[in-house]
């Protein structure tokens, strides 16, 4: 056996992969967007599995409250506020020095993603918001790259594999976002729910990267580990022939400038304004319930709602527009926004 | 009767993870309106609905004893 | 919020745990037997979750072929052949210095386990053989400690939570061992199957440690991630009132000396003899098929079968007795035996 | 007809993960003997058998259309 491959012997003994599948995996480049709970698990899994290259994108740094569920990171990474993508890269190099790891500390916007997509073989979902997911979905469709969606909150999670030209896309499945405010910052998250999602994402990734397309799961998995529920749901009926992302005349709306969430510092103020993308519904009352339930201070008047979290004050208008006070940092403002709204 | 399984936020809103209602003959779209008007679930905009382990569109007609699941796509990760 | 607890904020926001559950978790001591694929995942999960103490037992050292699926370990651990329990401890201290980690590099036999069981609140299965599992099962029943069973091979795995006095025990479920030779060394293992088992083990552990006994799963989970199958099977009917481990007059057979697998160096020879425990069936023909299929050299005559693996030669007799040639190290011989037989 | 789901080693031995046979009226113990004698599965000693998502003992009588799963406890970890 090739001595470079010998470390993967237990994966090659698995017949559907075998030595041929291992060689295929070793040629592949996976892009993981978001290096939080999901992204640290899937990047560790794919680095150990022996992909050629991993690109990791994350705009955030390691915080102590991440350590409860985000693998790869240590107390020192949190104390030094190391950027997540860079902290992950450092650990992954110690785990498998044969894998090329590229860390990008930035917001995963359309311009960045289109710039690096050229030789990517697989898109892996590690993000915490649907704006970025719809962007990944459009990218997947435009460049014909499989996209392994996953998300979780509390003990609840879901995973689905999108194969362009074969399965429905994320836009077919979820036309309008249910922004009900259940985020890891409002209702929490337990690490086993993360692992359950990444077990599915990882298995799908290995199937795709090793060339076992016939084994790819065709159903949408949804589970609750605390309630002991597991559903495997057929999704074919949701494929839309006129879908703007995967239909007959696609427009890839999230790759068009002007369609994305707009985030800008208000002139001369320590405040960032956020206007969400168009396809989101905005049930402000439900959000308020979630925030109160999470113990956050909520105030307001008939025209707006204010909520205070981690020292920053966010003000929401009924149309979904938000002002994040106390910062001029766009990424910090996005982080607060997504932690409150989803 | 039809069983409806509720997850995440919806389970919280309803106070239980399973409810039983008679909605056979209704379309899935009509089920949405019914649940929004008659239960504490509130807006079901964006909620995915499966009947007998298969996601269906809003024009799908629910049959007797069909089992329904309401899946809210959550954003965490 | 207590600054020591703040790092667990996302776990405390999960309502069924909450601050009270977190305080409970922080009082508990979990014993993880076996620090391979399952054990590294569950120990990382429980360390991040903030248990008071983890005891890790493993007799083995880190090998490069472990790195594909065994978290916590690095290339350096493999190059230095660091004992698994110690390598895991070192990494876990960097992840959560608040957790006391005790590493024991030894065979987990009845004497050792009974010696350290006193204040253990939970037994977590990370072992690779049923001899040790039956020992853990007896220990669980004798000392009334919940035991979270898990195992996997290939893309297939299973998990079950044993609550003494409530559920059937492992002995009720599995009366005779099907030693069919499917081990990670013969048919391989993919990391997502490991994560799928540990997602279940981890969720059950958090329920038990946080005092949410009513949420404990009552079914036996069995899945195949490559085949996209997931079963949740009721097991109550298998509970045996005359079970020797959990029945009305228990004898805890695996805690009795003389009942365990017997491993001894043959006098004056570079050979270890292994006699398996009594309750194992031994279908030698199936084993031979597995070994051939895994590419191992198999020879023999009407009375015995020989198989060569990793430079060591093992000879099996029809009654299950085995001679492991080329070593005087009992643990090395056990490792080779279990890697061939299960 | 009864569906039998096979996993791991048993799937390999049979060459497929699902088989259909008519075994209603047999006990689970008789099913074991039938499969050992009539199929390539070999000894089923130690294999756990579930009928309609519930593990049952060898005296359980299989009904029409009951779905059966054969679960081999594997040792890896």
PDB file of N, CA and C in Angstrom, chain A residues 177-255:
ATOM      1  N   UNK A 177     -38.327  32.662   4.182  1.00  0.00           N
ATOM      2  CA  UNK A 177     -37.672  32.241   5.407  1.00  0.00           C
ATOM      3  C   UNK A 177     -38.554  32.452   6.617  1.00  0.00           C
ATOM      4  N   UNK A 178     -38.672  31.418   7.443  1.00  0.00           N
ATOM      5  CA  UNK A 178     -39.419  31.575   8.678  1.00  0.00           C
ATOM      6  C   UNK A 178     -38.501  32.136   9.754  1.00  0.00           C
ATOM      7  N   UNK A 179     -38.344  33.430   9.804  1.00  0.00           N
ATOM      8  CA  UNK A 179     -37.423  34.030  10.774  1.00  0.00           C
ATOM      9  C   UNK A 179     -38.118  34.108  12.121  1.00  0.00           C
ATOM     10  N   UNK A 180     -38.129  32.991  12.810  1.00  0.00           N
ATOM     11  CA  UNK A 180     -38.887  32.954  14.054  1.00  0.00           C
ATOM     12  C   UNK A 180     -37.996  33.159  15.260  1.00  0.00           C
ATOM     13  N   UNK A 181     -36.767  33.508  15.017  1.00  0.00           N
ATOM     14  CA  UNK A 181     -35.903  33.898  16.121  1.00  0.00           C
ATOM     15  C   UNK A 181     -35.354  32.751  16.930  1.00  0.00           C
ATOM     16  N   UNK A 182     -35.524  31.500  16.462  1.00  0.00           N
ATOM     17  CA  UNK A 182     -34.872  30.395  17.165  1.00  0.00           C
ATOM     18  C   UNK A 182     -33.451  30.290  16.662  1.00  0.00           C
ATOM     19  N   UNK A 183     -32.536  30.873  17.399  1.00  0.00           N
ATOM     20  CA  UNK A 183     -31.121  30.775  17.050  1.00  0.00           C
ATOM     21  C   UNK A 183     -30.390  30.155  18.241  1.00  0.00           C
ATOM     22  N   UNK A 184     -29.133  29.832  18.016  1.00  0.00           N
ATOM     23  CA  UNK A 184     -28.337  29.258  19.105  1.00  0.00           C
ATOM     24  C   UNK A 184     -28.194  30.261  20.243  1.00  0.00           C
ATOM     25  N   UNK A 185     -28.367  31.552  19.934  1.00  0.00           N
ATOM     26  CA  UNK A 185     -28.243  32.583  20.967  1.00  0.00           C
ATOM     27  C   UNK A 185     -29.552  32.831  21.707  1.00  0.00           C
ATOM     28  N   UNK A 186     -30.662  32.309  21.186  1.00  0.00           N
ATOM     29  CA  UNK A 186     -31.927  32.522  21.894  1.00  0.00           C
ATOM     30  C   UNK A 186     -32.471  31.244  22.537  1.00  0.00           C
ATOM     31  N   UNK A 187     -32.351  30.101  21.866  1.00  0.00           N
ATOM     32  CA  UNK A 187     -32.866  28.859  22.462  1.00  0.00           C
ATOM     33  C   UNK A 187     -31.772  27.832  22.701  1.00  0.00           C
ATOM     34  N   UNK A 188     -30.522  28.221  22.441  1.00  0.00           N
ATOM     35  CA  UNK A 188     -29.422  27.321  22.756  1.00  0.00           C
ATOM     36  C   UNK A 188     -29.208  26.229  21.723  1.00  0.00           C
ATOM     37  N   UNK A 189     -28.221  25.399  22.015  1.00  0.00           N
ATOM     38  CA  UNK A 189     -27.854  24.303  21.102  1.00  0.00           C
ATOM     39  C   UNK A 189     -27.074  23.289  21.923  1.00  0.00           C
ATOM     40  N   UNK A 190     -27.342  21.997  21.693  1.00  0.00           N
ATOM     41  CA  UNK A 190     -26.516  20.974  22.349  1.00  0.00           C
ATOM     42  C   UNK A 190     -25.619  20.324  21.293  1.00  0.00           C
ATOM     43  N   UNK A 191     -24.411  19.991  21.706  1.00  0.00           N
ATOM     44  CA  UNK A 191     -23.411  19.491  20.767  1.00  0.00           C
ATOM     45  C   UNK A 191     -23.840  18.213  20.029  1.00  0.00           C
ATOM     46  N   UNK A 192     -24.562  17.289  20.665  1.00  0.00           N
ATOM     47  CA  UNK A 192     -24.964  16.091  19.911  1.00  0.00           C
ATOM     48  C   UNK A 192     -25.833  16.410  18.686  1.00  0.00           C
ATOM     49  N   UNK A 193     -26.638  17.479  18.761  1.00  0.00           N
ATOM     50  CA  UNK A 193     -27.435  17.854  17.590  1.00  0.00           C
ATOM     51  C   UNK A 193     -26.518  18.289  16.451  1.00  0.00           C
ATOM     52  N   UNK A 194     -25.431  18.970  16.801  1.00  0.00           N
ATOM     53  CA  UNK A 194     -24.442  19.343  15.799  1.00  0.00           C
ATOM     54  C   UNK A 194     -23.846  18.092  15.153  1.00  0.00           C
ATOM     55  N   UNK A 195     -23.445  17.144  15.984  1.00  0.00           N
ATOM     56  CA  UNK A 195     -22.804  15.922  15.465  1.00  0.00           C
ATOM     57  C   UNK A 195     -23.762  15.103  14.606  1.00  0.00           C
ATOM     58  N   UNK A 196     -25.026  15.149  14.958  1.00  0.00           N
ATOM     59  CA  UNK A 196     -26.017  14.408  14.173  1.00  0.00           C
ATOM     60  C   UNK A 196     -26.123  15.008  12.771  1.00  0.00           C
ATOM     61  N   UNK A 197     -26.122  16.334  12.684  1.00  0.00           N
ATOM     62  CA  UNK A 197     -26.150  16.978  11.365  1.00  0.00           C
ATOM     63  C   UNK A 197     -24.865  16.662  10.606  1.00  0.00           C
ATOM     64  N   UNK A 198     -23.722  16.779  11.274  1.00  0.00           N
ATOM     65  CA  UNK A 198     -22.465  16.597  10.547  1.00  0.00           C
ATOM     66  C   UNK A 198     -22.203  15.133  10.198  1.00  0.00           C
ATOM     67  N   UNK A 199     -22.788  14.206  10.963  1.00  0.00           N
ATOM     68  CA  UNK A 199     -22.699  12.798  10.563  1.00  0.00           C
ATOM     69  C   UNK A 199     -23.348  12.625   9.189  1.00  0.00           C
ATOM     70  N   UNK A 200     -24.506  13.274   9.000  1.00  0.00           N
ATOM     71  CA  UNK A 200     -25.184  13.197   7.700  1.00  0.00           C
ATOM     72  C   UNK A 200     -24.422  13.980   6.632  1.00  0.00           C
ATOM     73  N   UNK A 201     -24.008  15.195   6.967  1.00  0.00           N
ATOM     74  CA  UNK A 201     -23.257  15.988   5.977  1.00  0.00           C
ATOM     75  C   UNK A 201     -21.969  15.262   5.575  1.00  0.00           C
ATOM     76  N   UNK A 202     -21.307  14.674   6.569  1.00  0.00           N
ATOM     77  CA  UNK A 202     -20.038  14.001   6.305  1.00  0.00           C
ATOM     78  C   UNK A 202     -20.219  12.770   5.433  1.00  0.00           C
ATOM     79  N   UNK A 203     -21.254  11.975   5.719  1.00  0.00           N
ATOM     80  CA  UNK A 203     -21.497  10.786   4.905  1.00  0.00           C
ATOM     81  C   UNK A 203     -21.795  11.186   3.464  1.00  0.00           C
ATOM     82  N   UNK A 204     -22.619  12.223   3.298  1.00  0.00           N
ATOM     83  CA  UNK A 204     -22.944  12.676   1.938  1.00  0.00           C
ATOM     84  C   UNK A 204     -21.693  13.196   1.238  1.00  0.00           C
ATOM     85  N   UNK A 205     -20.864  13.926   1.971  1.00  0.00           N
ATOM     86  CA  UNK A 205     -19.633  14.454   1.389  1.00  0.00           C
ATOM     87  C   UNK A 205     -18.730  13.306   0.913  1.00  0.00           C
ATOM     88  N   UNK A 206     -18.585  12.270   1.735  1.00  0.00           N
ATOM     89  CA  UNK A 206     -17.723  11.147   1.339  1.00  0.00           C
ATOM     90  C   UNK A 206     -18.287  10.420   0.117  1.00  0.00           C
ATOM     91  N   UNK A 207     -19.610  10.286   0.054  1.00  0.00           N
ATOM     92  CA  UNK A 207     -20.213   9.654  -1.129  1.00  0.00           C
ATOM     93  C   UNK A 207     -19.864  10.459  -2.384  1.00  0.00           C
ATOM     94  N   UNK A 208     -20.083  11.754  -2.302  1.00  0.00           N
ATOM     95  CA  UNK A 208     -19.882  12.618  -3.471  1.00  0.00           C
ATOM     96  C   UNK A 208     -18.397  12.661  -3.846  1.00  0.00           C
ATOM     97  N   UNK A 209     -17.536  12.854  -2.864  1.00  0.00           N
ATOM     98  CA  UNK A 209     -16.114  13.015  -3.161  1.00  0.00           C
ATOM     99  C   UNK A 209     -15.472  11.717  -3.655  1.00  0.00           C
ATOM    100  N   UNK A 210     -16.011  10.577  -3.226  1.00  0.00           N
ATOM    101  CA  UNK A 210     -15.442   9.296  -3.660  1.00  0.00           C
ATOM    102  C   UNK A 210     -16.098   8.783  -4.939  1.00  0.00           C
ATOM    103  N   UNK A 211     -17.041   9.557  -5.483  1.00  0.00           N
ATOM    104  CA  UNK A 211     -17.664   9.157  -6.747  1.00  0.00           C
ATOM    105  C   UNK A 211     -18.804   8.176  -6.606  1.00  0.00           C
ATOM    106  N   UNK A 212     -19.392   8.062  -5.429  1.00  0.00           N
ATOM    107  CA  UNK A 212     -20.525   7.154  -5.201  1.00  0.00           C
ATOM    108  C   UNK A 212     -21.858   7.908  -5.273  1.00  0.00           C
ATOM    109  N   UNK A 213     -22.128   8.504  -6.438  1.00  0.00           N
ATOM    110  CA  UNK A 213     -23.311   9.361  -6.549  1.00  0.00           C
ATOM    111  C   UNK A 213     -24.612   8.578  -6.360  1.00  0.00           C
ATOM    112  N   UNK A 214     -24.603   7.295  -6.697  1.00  0.00           N
ATOM    113  CA  UNK A 214     -25.839   6.507  -6.580  1.00  0.00           C
ATOM    114  C   UNK A 214     -26.225   6.287  -5.119  1.00  0.00           C
ATOM    115  N   UNK A 215     -25.265   6.462  -4.210  1.00  0.00           N
ATOM    116  CA  UNK A 215     -25.562   6.259  -2.777  1.00  0.00           C
ATOM    117  C   UNK A 215     -26.082   7.537  -2.110  1.00  0.00           C
ATOM    118  N   UNK A 216     -26.029   8.661  -2.815  1.00  0.00           N
ATOM    119  CA  UNK A 216     -26.426   9.931  -2.206  1.00  0.00           C
ATOM    120  C   UNK A 216     -27.879   9.861  -1.724  1.00  0.00           C
ATOM    121  N   UNK A 217     -28.104  10.360  -0.526  1.00  0.00           N
ATOM    122  CA  UNK A 217     -29.425  10.342   0.085  1.00  0.00           C
ATOM    123  C   UNK A 217     -30.388  11.229  -0.707  1.00  0.00           C
ATOM    124  N   UNK A 218     -31.565  10.726  -0.963  1.00  0.00           N
ATOM    125  CA  UNK A 218     -32.547  11.501  -1.718  1.00  0.00           C
ATOM    126  C   UNK A 218     -33.559  12.186  -0.819  1.00  0.00           C
ATOM    127  N   UNK A 219     -33.519  11.888   0.465  1.00  0.00           N
ATOM    128  CA  UNK A 219     -34.516  12.463   1.372  1.00  0.00           C
ATOM    129  C   UNK A 219     -33.926  13.583   2.227  1.00  0.00           C
ATOM    130  N   UNK A 220     -34.830  14.379   2.767  1.00  0.00           N
ATOM    131  CA  UNK A 220     -34.503  15.485   3.662  1.00  0.00           C
ATOM    132  C   UNK A 220     -34.613  14.927   5.082  1.00  0.00           C
ATOM    133  N   UNK A 221     -33.522  14.962   5.809  1.00  0.00           N
ATOM    134  CA  UNK A 221     -33.535  14.425   7.172  1.00  0.00           C
ATOM    135  C   UNK A 221     -33.846  15.533   8.164  1.00  0.00           C
ATOM    136  N   UNK A 222     -34.728  15.252   9.094  1.00  0.00           N
ATOM    137  CA  UNK A 222     -35.046  16.191  10.161  1.00  0.00           C
ATOM    138  C   UNK A 222     -35.178  15.383  11.447  1.00  0.00           C
ATOM    139  N   UNK A 223     -34.555  15.838  12.512  1.00  0.00           N
ATOM    140  CA  UNK A 223     -34.554  15.037  13.735  1.00  0.00           C
ATOM    141  C   UNK A 223     -34.638  15.938  14.957  1.00  0.00           C
ATOM    142  N   UNK A 224     -35.045  15.349  16.071  1.00  0.00           N
ATOM    143  CA  UNK A 224     -34.925  16.008  17.367  1.00  0.00           C
ATOM    144  C   UNK A 224     -34.358  14.980  18.338  1.00  0.00           C
ATOM    145  N   UNK A 225     -33.126  15.165  18.754  1.00  0.00           N
ATOM    146  CA  UNK A 225     -32.459  14.152  19.586  1.00  0.00           C
ATOM    147  C   UNK A 225     -33.029  14.096  20.993  1.00  0.00           C
ATOM    148  N   UNK A 226     -33.605  15.195  21.473  1.00  0.00           N
ATOM    149  CA  UNK A 226     -34.177  15.169  22.824  1.00  0.00           C
ATOM    150  C   UNK A 226     -35.541  14.502  22.801  1.00  0.00           C
ATOM    151  N   UNK A 227     -36.286  14.730  21.713  1.00  0.00           N
ATOM    152  CA  UNK A 227     -37.622  14.127  21.561  1.00  0.00           C
ATOM    153  C   UNK A 227     -37.538  12.721  20.976  1.00  0.00           C
ATOM    154  N   UNK A 228     -36.330  12.281  20.593  1.00  0.00           N
ATOM    155  CA  UNK A 228     -36.138  10.955  20.010  1.00  0.00           C
ATOM    156  C   UNK A 228     -36.930  10.759  18.732  1.00  0.00           C
ATOM    157  N   UNK A 229     -36.949  11.814  17.905  1.00  0.00           N
ATOM    158  CA  UNK A 229     -37.650  11.758  16.619  1.00  0.00           C
ATOM    159  C   UNK A 229     -36.652  11.832  15.475  1.00  0.00           C
ATOM    160  N   UNK A 230     -36.929  11.081  14.411  1.00  0.00           N
ATOM    161  CA  UNK A 230     -36.084  11.103  13.221  1.00  0.00           C
ATOM    162  C   UNK A 230     -36.978  10.917  12.014  1.00  0.00           C
ATOM    163  N   UNK A 231     -36.986  11.879  11.113  1.00  0.00           N
ATOM    164  CA  UNK A 231     -37.796  11.784   9.897  1.00  0.00           C
ATOM    165  C   UNK A 231     -36.893  11.822   8.673  1.00  0.00           C
ATOM    166  N   UNK A 232     -37.262  11.035   7.690  1.00  0.00           N
ATOM    167  CA  UNK A 232     -36.540  11.005   6.422  1.00  0.00           C
ATOM    168  C   UNK A 232     -37.602  11.260   5.353  1.00  0.00           C
ATOM    169  N   UNK A 233     -37.638  12.486   4.810  1.00  0.00           N
ATOM    170  CA  UNK A 233     -38.788  12.968   4.043  1.00  0.00           C
ATOM    171  C   UNK A 233     -38.455  13.124   2.567  1.00  0.00           C
ATOM    172  N   UNK A 234     -39.272  12.519   1.727  1.00  0.00           N
ATOM    173  CA  UNK A 234     -39.083  12.702   0.278  1.00  0.00           C
ATOM    174  C   UNK A 234     -39.327  14.161  -0.086  1.00  0.00           C
ATOM    175  N   UNK A 235     -38.538  14.679  -0.987  1.00  0.00           N
ATOM    176  CA  UNK A 235     -38.635  16.106  -1.300  1.00  0.00           C
ATOM    177  C   UNK A 235     -38.828  16.384  -2.779  1.00  0.00           C
ATOM    178  N   UNK A 236     -38.849  15.337  -3.611  1.00  0.00           N
ATOM    179  CA  UNK A 236     -38.899  15.551  -5.068  1.00  0.00           C
ATOM    180  C   UNK A 236     -40.052  16.430  -5.510  1.00  0.00           C
ATOM    181  N   UNK A 237     -41.199  16.293  -4.829  1.00  0.00           N
ATOM    182  CA  UNK A 237     -42.401  17.009  -5.275  1.00  0.00           C
ATOM    183  C   UNK A 237     -42.245  18.517  -5.172  1.00  0.00           C
ATOM    184  N   UNK A 238     -41.250  18.965  -4.426  1.00  0.00           N
ATOM    185  CA  UNK A 238     -41.083  20.411  -4.261  1.00  0.00           C
ATOM    186  C   UNK A 238     -40.232  21.035  -5.372  1.00  0.00           C
ATOM    187  N   UNK A 239     -39.660  20.226  -6.240  1.00  0.00           N
ATOM    188  CA  UNK A 239     -38.835  20.806  -7.326  1.00  0.00           C
ATOM    189  C   UNK A 239     -39.706  21.651  -8.245  1.00  0.00           C
ATOM    190  N   UNK A 240     -39.278  22.898  -8.455  1.00  0.00           N
ATOM    191  CA  UNK A 240     -40.058  23.857  -9.241  1.00  0.00           C
ATOM    192  C   UNK A 240     -39.383  24.076 -10.590  1.00  0.00           C
ATOM    193  N   UNK A 241     -40.121  23.831 -11.666  1.00  0.00           N
ATOM    194  CA  UNK A 241     -39.493  24.013 -12.980  1.00  0.00           C
ATOM    195  C   UNK A 241     -39.212  25.489 -13.268  1.00  0.00           C
ATOM    196  N   UNK A 242     -39.956  26.361 -12.605  1.00  0.00           N
ATOM    197  CA  UNK A 242     -39.709  27.796 -12.824  1.00  0.00           C
ATOM    198  C   UNK A 242     -38.934  28.443 -11.666  1.00  0.00           C
ATOM    199  N   UNK A 243     -38.224  27.619 -10.905  1.00  0.00           N
ATOM    200  CA  UNK A 243     -37.411  28.155  -9.797  1.00  0.00           C
ATOM    201  C   UNK A 243     -36.348  29.098 -10.350  1.00  0.00           C
ATOM    202  N   UNK A 244     -36.173  30.233  -9.693  1.00  0.00           N
ATOM    203  CA  UNK A 244     -35.198  31.219 -10.185  1.00  0.00           C
ATOM    204  C   UNK A 244     -33.757  30.768  -9.971  1.00  0.00           C
ATOM    205  N   UNK A 245     -33.563  29.738  -9.123  1.00  0.00           N
ATOM    206  CA  UNK A 245     -32.194  29.246  -8.892  1.00  0.00           C
ATOM    207  C   UNK A 245     -31.875  28.006  -9.720  1.00  0.00           C
ATOM    208  N   UNK A 246     -32.842  27.066  -9.803  1.00  0.00           N
ATOM    209  CA  UNK A 246     -32.531  25.802 -10.488  1.00  0.00           C
ATOM    210  C   UNK A 246     -33.489  25.481 -11.620  1.00  0.00           C
ATOM    211  N   UNK A 247     -34.385  26.413 -11.962  1.00  0.00           N
ATOM    212  CA  UNK A 247     -35.386  26.142 -12.976  1.00  0.00           C
ATOM    213  C   UNK A 247     -34.851  26.251 -14.392  1.00  0.00           C
ATOM    214  N   UNK A 248     -35.785  26.303 -15.352  1.00  0.00           N
ATOM    215  CA  UNK A 248     -35.358  26.272 -16.760  1.00  0.00           C
ATOM    216  C   UNK A 248     -34.662  27.553 -17.190  1.00  0.00           C
ATOM    217  N   UNK A 249     -35.054  28.675 -16.613  1.00  0.00           N
ATOM    218  CA  UNK A 249     -34.388  29.942 -16.939  1.00  0.00           C
ATOM    219  C   UNK A 249     -33.914  30.607 -15.642  1.00  0.00           C
ATOM    220  N   UNK A 250     -32.845  30.064 -15.126  1.00  0.00           N
ATOM    221  CA  UNK A 250     -32.373  30.535 -13.820  1.00  0.00           C
ATOM    222  C   UNK A 250     -31.815  31.948 -13.853  1.00  0.00           C
ATOM    223  N   UNK A 251     -31.978  32.659 -12.763  1.00  0.00           N
ATOM    224  CA  UNK A 251     -31.439  34.025 -12.660  1.00  0.00           C
ATOM    225  C   UNK A 251     -30.438  34.140 -11.505  1.00  0.00           C
ATOM    226  N   UNK A 252     -30.342  33.103 -10.679  1.00  0.00           N
ATOM    227  CA  UNK A 252     -29.442  33.104  -9.522  1.00  0.00           C
ATOM    228  C   UNK A 252     -29.580  34.403  -8.731  1.00  0.00           C
ATOM    229  N   UNK A 253     -30.745  34.652  -8.180  1.00  0.00           N
ATOM    230  CA  UNK A 253     -31.015  35.977  -7.600  1.00  0.00           C
ATOM    231  C   UNK A 253     -30.026  36.396  -6.531  1.00  0.00           C
ATOM    232  N   UNK A 254     -29.508  35.444  -5.755  1.00  0.00           N
ATOM    233  CA  UNK A 254     -28.620  35.861  -4.664  1.00  0.00           C
ATOM    234  C   UNK A 254     -27.206  36.177  -5.130  1.00  0.00           C
ATOM    235  N   UNK A 255     -26.947  35.900  -6.401  1.00  0.00           N
ATOM    236  CA  UNK A 255     -25.644  36.290  -6.944  1.00  0.00           C
ATOM    237  C   UNK A 255     -25.723  37.664  -7.615  1.00  0.00           C
TER     238      UNK A 255
END
